[in-house]
mmCIF file of C-alpha atoms in Angstrom:
data_model
loop_
_atom_site.group_PDB
_atom_site.id
_atom_site.type_symbol
_atom_site.label_atom_id
_atom_site.label_comp_id
_atom_site.label_asym_id
_atom_site.label_seq_id
_atom_site.Cartn_x
_atom_site.Cartn_y
_atom_site.Cartn_z
ATOM 1 C CA UNK A 243 -62.944 13.657 68.343
ATOM 2 C CA UNK A 244 -61.283 10.303 67.697
ATOM 3 C CA UNK A 245 -57.555 10.635 67.067
ATOM 4 C CA UNK A 246 -56.508 9.035 63.786
ATOM 5 C CA UNK A 247 -53.231 7.081 63.939
ATOM 6 C CA UNK A 248 -50.296 8.583 62.044
ATOM 7 C CA UNK A 249 -49.363 5.263 60.431
ATOM 8 C CA UNK A 250 -50.262 1.581 60.358
ATOM 9 C CA UNK A 251 -46.637 0.801 61.209
ATOM 10 C CA UNK A 252 -44.574 1.292 64.380
ATOM 11 C CA UNK A 253 -43.508 4.769 65.484
ATOM 12 C CA UNK A 254 -40.008 5.126 66.904
ATOM 13 C CA UNK A 255 -39.803 7.335 70.031
ATOM 14 C CA UNK A 256 -37.870 10.548 69.439
ATOM 15 C CA UNK A 257 -35.269 9.598 72.052
ATOM 16 C CA UNK A 258 -34.481 6.405 70.105
ATOM 17 C CA UNK A 259 -33.690 8.085 66.789
ATOM 18 C CA UNK A 260 -30.151 7.859 65.399
ATOM 19 C CA UNK A 261 -28.269 11.072 66.113
ATOM 20 C CA UNK A 262 -28.312 12.400 62.550
ATOM 21 C CA UNK A 263 -32.057 11.906 62.157
ATOM 22 C CA UNK A 264 -32.746 13.298 65.618
ATOM 23 C CA UNK A 265 -30.855 16.455 64.646
ATOM 24 C CA UNK A 266 -32.727 16.835 61.380
ATOM 25 C CA UNK A 267 -36.093 16.170 62.967
ATOM 26 C CA UNK A 268 -35.418 18.714 65.700
ATOM 27 C CA UNK A 269 -34.461 21.330 63.092
ATOM 28 C CA UNK A 270 -37.625 20.681 61.094
ATOM 29 C CA UNK A 271 -39.803 20.878 64.190
ATOM 30 C CA UNK A 272 -38.140 24.095 65.351
ATOM 31 C CA UNK A 273 -38.505 25.726 61.934
ATOM 32 C CA UNK A 274 -42.066 24.577 61.305
ATOM 33 C CA UNK A 275 -43.551 24.429 64.763
ATOM 34 C CA UNK A 276 -44.515 20.781 64.235
ATOM 35 C CA UNK A 277 -43.072 17.570 62.851
ATOM 36 C CA UNK A 278 -44.715 16.456 59.588
ATOM 37 C CA UNK A 279 -46.218 13.026 60.046
ATOM 38 C CA UNK A 280 -44.210 11.506 57.211
ATOM 39 C CA UNK A 281 -41.076 12.050 59.318
ATOM 40 C CA UNK A 282 -42.617 10.168 62.209
ATOM 41 C CA UNK A 283 -43.905 7.426 59.913
ATOM 42 C CA UNK A 284 -40.504 6.784 58.329
ATOM 43 C CA UNK A 285 -38.469 6.997 61.534
ATOM 44 C CA UNK A 286 -38.704 3.293 62.311
ATOM 45 C CA UNK A 287 -36.641 2.529 59.165
ATOM 46 C CA UNK A 288 -33.722 4.989 59.510
ATOM 47 C CA UNK A 289 -31.782 4.023 56.376
ATOM 48 C CA UNK A 290 -34.879 4.458 54.218
ATOM 49 C CA UNK A 291 -35.764 7.727 55.954
ATOM 50 C CA UNK A 292 -32.309 9.119 55.162
ATOM 51 C CA UNK A 293 -32.564 8.068 51.513
ATOM 52 C CA UNK A 294 -36.118 9.380 51.186
ATOM 53 C CA UNK A 295 -35.323 12.816 52.559
ATOM 54 C CA UNK A 296 -32.081 13.067 50.596
ATOM 55 C CA UNK A 297 -33.986 12.484 47.360
ATOM 56 C CA UNK A 298 -36.725 14.885 48.435
ATOM 57 C CA UNK A 299 -34.193 17.627 49.134
ATOM 58 C CA UNK A 300 -32.287 17.053 45.899
ATOM 59 C CA UNK A 301 -35.464 17.477 43.851
ATOM 60 C CA UNK A 302 -37.441 20.089 45.758
ATOM 61 C CA UNK A 303 -34.989 22.492 47.389
ATOM 62 C CA UNK A 304 -33.783 24.315 44.281
ATOM 63 C CA UNK A 305 -34.885 26.882 41.726
ATOM 64 C CA UNK A 306 -33.850 26.322 38.118
ATOM 65 C CA UNK A 307 -34.531 28.310 34.912
ATOM 66 C CA UNK A 308 -37.662 26.366 34.062
ATOM 67 C CA UNK A 309 -38.896 25.186 37.478
ATOM 68 C CA UNK A 310 -39.133 27.272 40.610
ATOM 69 C CA UNK A 311 -39.622 25.730 44.041
ATOM 70 C CA UNK A 312 -43.283 26.742 43.761
ATOM 71 C CA UNK A 313 -43.593 25.011 40.370
ATOM 72 C CA UNK A 314 -42.119 21.854 41.862
ATOM 73 C CA UNK A 315 -44.728 21.840 44.622
ATOM 74 C CA UNK A 316 -47.526 22.217 42.073
ATOM 75 C CA UNK A 317 -46.227 19.157 40.206
ATOM 76 C CA UNK A 318 -46.519 17.215 43.461
ATOM 77 C CA UNK A 319 -50.038 18.515 44.112
ATOM 78 C CA UNK A 320 -51.327 17.688 40.620
ATOM 79 C CA UNK A 321 -49.811 14.215 40.409
ATOM 80 C CA UNK A 322 -50.678 13.327 44.007
ATOM 81 C CA UNK A 323 -54.285 14.342 43.362
ATOM 82 C CA UNK A 324 -54.270 11.968 40.393
ATOM 83 C CA UNK A 325 -53.045 9.244 42.746
ATOM 84 C CA UNK A 326 -55.662 10.125 45.408
ATOM 85 C CA UNK A 327 -52.952 10.792 47.998
ATOM 86 C CA UNK A 328 -54.458 12.937 50.730
ATOM 87 C CA UNK A 329 -51.212 13.357 52.652
ATOM 88 C CA UNK A 330 -49.223 14.696 49.713
ATOM 89 C CA UNK A 331 -52.027 16.885 48.360
ATOM 90 C CA UNK A 332 -52.558 18.503 51.759
ATOM 91 C CA UNK A 333 -48.907 18.809 52.770
ATOM 92 C CA UNK A 334 -47.531 19.968 49.429
ATOM 93 C CA UNK A 335 -50.614 22.067 48.776
ATOM 94 C CA UNK A 336 -49.720 23.950 51.957
ATOM 95 C CA UNK A 337 -46.158 24.562 50.800
ATOM 96 C CA UNK A 338 -47.381 25.517 47.322
ATOM 97 C CA UNK A 339 -49.628 28.174 48.839
ATOM 98 C CA UNK A 340 -46.695 29.549 50.797
ATOM 99 C CA UNK A 341 -44.254 29.519 47.897
ATOM 100 C CA UNK A 342 -46.679 30.936 45.320
ATOM 101 C CA UNK A 343 -48.097 33.420 47.852
ATOM 102 C CA UNK A 344 -51.505 32.406 46.502
ATOM 103 C CA UNK A 345 -54.029 30.975 48.995
ATOM 104 C CA UNK A 346 -56.144 29.365 46.265
ATOM 105 C CA UNK A 347 -53.824 27.947 43.612
ATOM 106 C CA UNK A 348 -53.166 24.573 45.249
ATOM 107 C CA UNK A 349 -56.908 23.882 45.488
ATOM 108 C CA UNK A 350 -57.344 24.746 41.813
ATOM 109 C CA UNK A 351 -54.501 22.432 40.844
ATOM 110 C CA UNK A 352 -55.647 19.571 43.070
ATOM 111 C CA UNK A 353 -59.209 19.597 41.753
ATOM 112 C CA UNK A 354 -58.580 20.440 38.079
ATOM 113 C CA UNK A 355 -55.170 21.764 37.070
ATOM 114 C CA UNK A 356 -56.415 22.209 33.492
ATOM 115 C CA UNK A 357 -58.583 25.153 34.543
ATOM 116 C CA UNK A 358 -56.129 26.559 37.080
ATOM 117 C CA UNK A 359 -54.825 30.083 36.372
ATOM 118 C CA UNK A 360 -51.321 28.987 35.427
ATOM 119 C CA UNK A 361 -48.922 29.960 32.664
ATOM 120 C CA UNK A 362 -48.883 27.994 29.390
ATOM 121 C CA UNK A 363 -45.507 26.644 30.509
ATOM 122 C CA UNK A 364 -46.939 25.203 33.733
ATOM 123 C CA UNK A 365 -49.970 23.790 31.942
ATOM 124 C CA UNK A 366 -47.549 21.970 29.649
ATOM 125 C CA UNK A 367 -45.507 20.747 32.615
ATOM 126 C CA UNK A 368 -48.556 19.428 34.452
ATOM 127 C CA UNK A 369 -49.921 17.787 31.308
ATOM 128 C CA UNK A 370 -46.754 15.715 31.013
ATOM 129 C CA UNK A 371 -46.400 15.084 34.754
ATOM 130 C CA UNK A 372 -49.966 13.888 35.232
ATOM 131 C CA UNK A 373 -49.689 11.668 32.146
ATOM 132 C CA UNK A 374 -46.529 10.121 33.572
ATOM 133 C CA UNK A 375 -48.267 9.583 36.923
ATOM 134 C CA UNK A 376 -51.357 7.970 35.406
ATOM 135 C CA UNK A 377 -50.128 6.236 32.246
ATOM 136 C CA UNK A 378 -46.316 6.175 32.110
ATOM 137 C CA UNK A 379 -46.066 4.311 28.809
ATOM 138 C CA UNK A 380 -48.075 7.068 27.113
ATOM 139 C CA UNK A 381 -45.335 9.691 27.600
ATOM 140 C CA UNK A 382 -43.519 10.289 24.330
ATOM 141 C CA UNK A 383 -40.401 12.026 23.091
ATOM 142 C CA UNK A 384 -42.703 14.670 21.623
ATOM 143 C CA UNK A 385 -44.007 15.399 25.125
ATOM 144 C CA UNK A 386 -40.474 16.063 26.322
ATOM 145 C CA UNK A 387 -39.671 18.164 23.271
ATOM 146 C CA UNK A 388 -42.792 20.214 23.989
ATOM 147 C CA UNK A 389 -41.448 21.058 27.430
ATOM 148 C CA UNK A 390 -38.209 22.275 25.860
ATOM 149 C CA UNK A 391 -40.257 24.537 23.608
ATOM 150 C CA UNK A 392 -41.644 26.149 26.757
ATOM 151 C CA UNK A 393 -38.148 27.011 27.935
ATOM 152 C CA UNK A 394 -37.324 24.025 30.143
ATOM 153 C CA UNK A 395 -33.730 22.883 30.046
ATOM 154 C CA UNK A 396 -32.815 19.222 29.785
ATOM 155 C CA UNK A 397 -32.230 19.220 33.545
ATOM 156 C CA UNK A 398 -35.664 20.766 34.115
ATOM 157 C CA UNK A 399 -37.334 18.140 31.934
ATOM 158 C CA UNK A 400 -35.553 15.414 33.885
ATOM 159 C CA UNK A 401 -36.726 17.020 37.129
ATOM 160 C CA UNK A 402 -40.351 16.871 35.949
ATOM 161 C CA UNK A 403 -39.951 13.128 35.518
ATOM 162 C CA UNK A 404 -38.003 12.608 38.724
ATOM 163 C CA UNK A 405 -40.398 14.645 40.886
ATOM 164 C CA UNK A 406 -43.386 12.812 39.444
ATOM 165 C CA UNK A 407 -41.743 9.427 39.883
ATOM 166 C CA UNK A 408 -40.440 10.069 43.379
ATOM 167 C CA UNK A 409 -43.808 11.276 44.590
ATOM 168 C CA UNK A 410 -45.519 8.305 42.959
ATOM 169 C CA UNK A 411 -43.443 6.305 45.442
ATOM 170 C CA UNK A 412 -44.408 8.706 48.227
ATOM 171 C CA UNK A 413 -48.093 8.554 47.269
ATOM 172 C CA UNK A 414 -48.116 4.774 47.346
ATOM 173 C CA UNK A 415 -46.262 4.622 50.632
ATOM 174 C CA UNK A 416 -48.691 7.109 52.180
ATOM 175 C CA UNK A 417 -51.600 4.943 51.014
ATOM 176 C CA UNK A 418 -49.958 1.724 52.196
ATOM 177 C CA UNK A 419 -49.142 3.077 55.662
ATOM 178 C CA UNK A 420 -52.272 5.279 55.869
ATOM 179 C CA UNK A 421 -50.161 8.314 56.792
ATOM 180 C CA UNK A 422 -52.425 11.155 57.847
ATOM 181 C CA UNK A 423 -51.732 14.851 57.198
ATOM 182 C CA UNK A 424 -50.964 17.089 60.166
ATOM 183 C CA UNK A 425 -53.800 19.491 61.027
ATOM 184 C CA UNK A 426 -51.349 22.398 60.742
ATOM 185 C CA UNK A 427 -51.003 21.856 57.001
ATOM 186 C CA UNK A 428 -54.640 22.709 56.340
ATOM 187 C CA UNK A 429 -54.182 26.359 57.372
ATOM 188 C CA UNK A 430 -50.704 27.073 56.030
ATOM 189 C CA UNK A 431 -50.728 29.760 53.367
ATOM 190 C CA UNK A 432 -54.376 30.615 53.960
ATOM 191 C CA UNK A 433 -54.089 32.936 56.953
ATOM 192 C CA UNK A 434 -51.926 36.003 57.553
ATOM 193 C CA UNK A 435 -48.431 34.863 58.450
ATOM 194 C CA UNK A 436 -48.739 35.904 62.102
ATOM 195 C CA UNK A 437 -51.807 33.678 62.530
ATOM 196 C CA UNK A 438 -50.384 30.547 60.949
ATOM 197 C CA UNK A 439 -49.204 27.619 63.053
ATOM 198 C CA UNK A 440 -46.280 26.744 60.801
ATOM 199 C CA UNK A 441 -44.536 27.450 57.515
ATOM 200 C CA UNK A 442 -42.964 25.578 54.645
ATOM 201 C CA UNK A 443 -42.395 21.974 55.679
ATOM 202 C CA UNK A 444 -43.472 18.681 54.211
ATOM 203 C CA UNK A 445 -40.716 16.135 54.026
ATOM 204 C CA UNK A 446 -42.596 13.876 51.621
#
């Protein structure tokens, strides 16, 4: 089988990474069993890699009253599918399967979130998020008020917008650089834990 390049841009050797990134990358690889390709793709621009992962962590590594970590991953899957971003759909679909403990939900959301077996709250969230991803000017104050009616706090509503917007950047970068998903992502959350190659890592 022909090996597909990770990126159209240069890849920095691991031994040439700045110390802080080398430490983070090593931790991710040890935890996951592999290094997500977005890490490798961004490594040649260290300042941007640091900023990218800092924003990712600030948005995705928390549970709040209206948005769990699993909910956040489903926002990424739905909006990335709308942007035709294979890397983000596959990578965040894997983490969504792990965090929801549902081997099928990410596929439902990626193909047609409207018919996915989600709560009314999450249907409302994804309706606003996918509208923002596809037609930003169409999002209204009434849309945001509707999210509040489903129990989202003001911070949660902001997070819906920030997650969607940040991953719009990620989607476009993945397209531009032709970043390919790691094979390990395709099986995460589908097999019994002992049979999986890795758990819970995306980075982008």
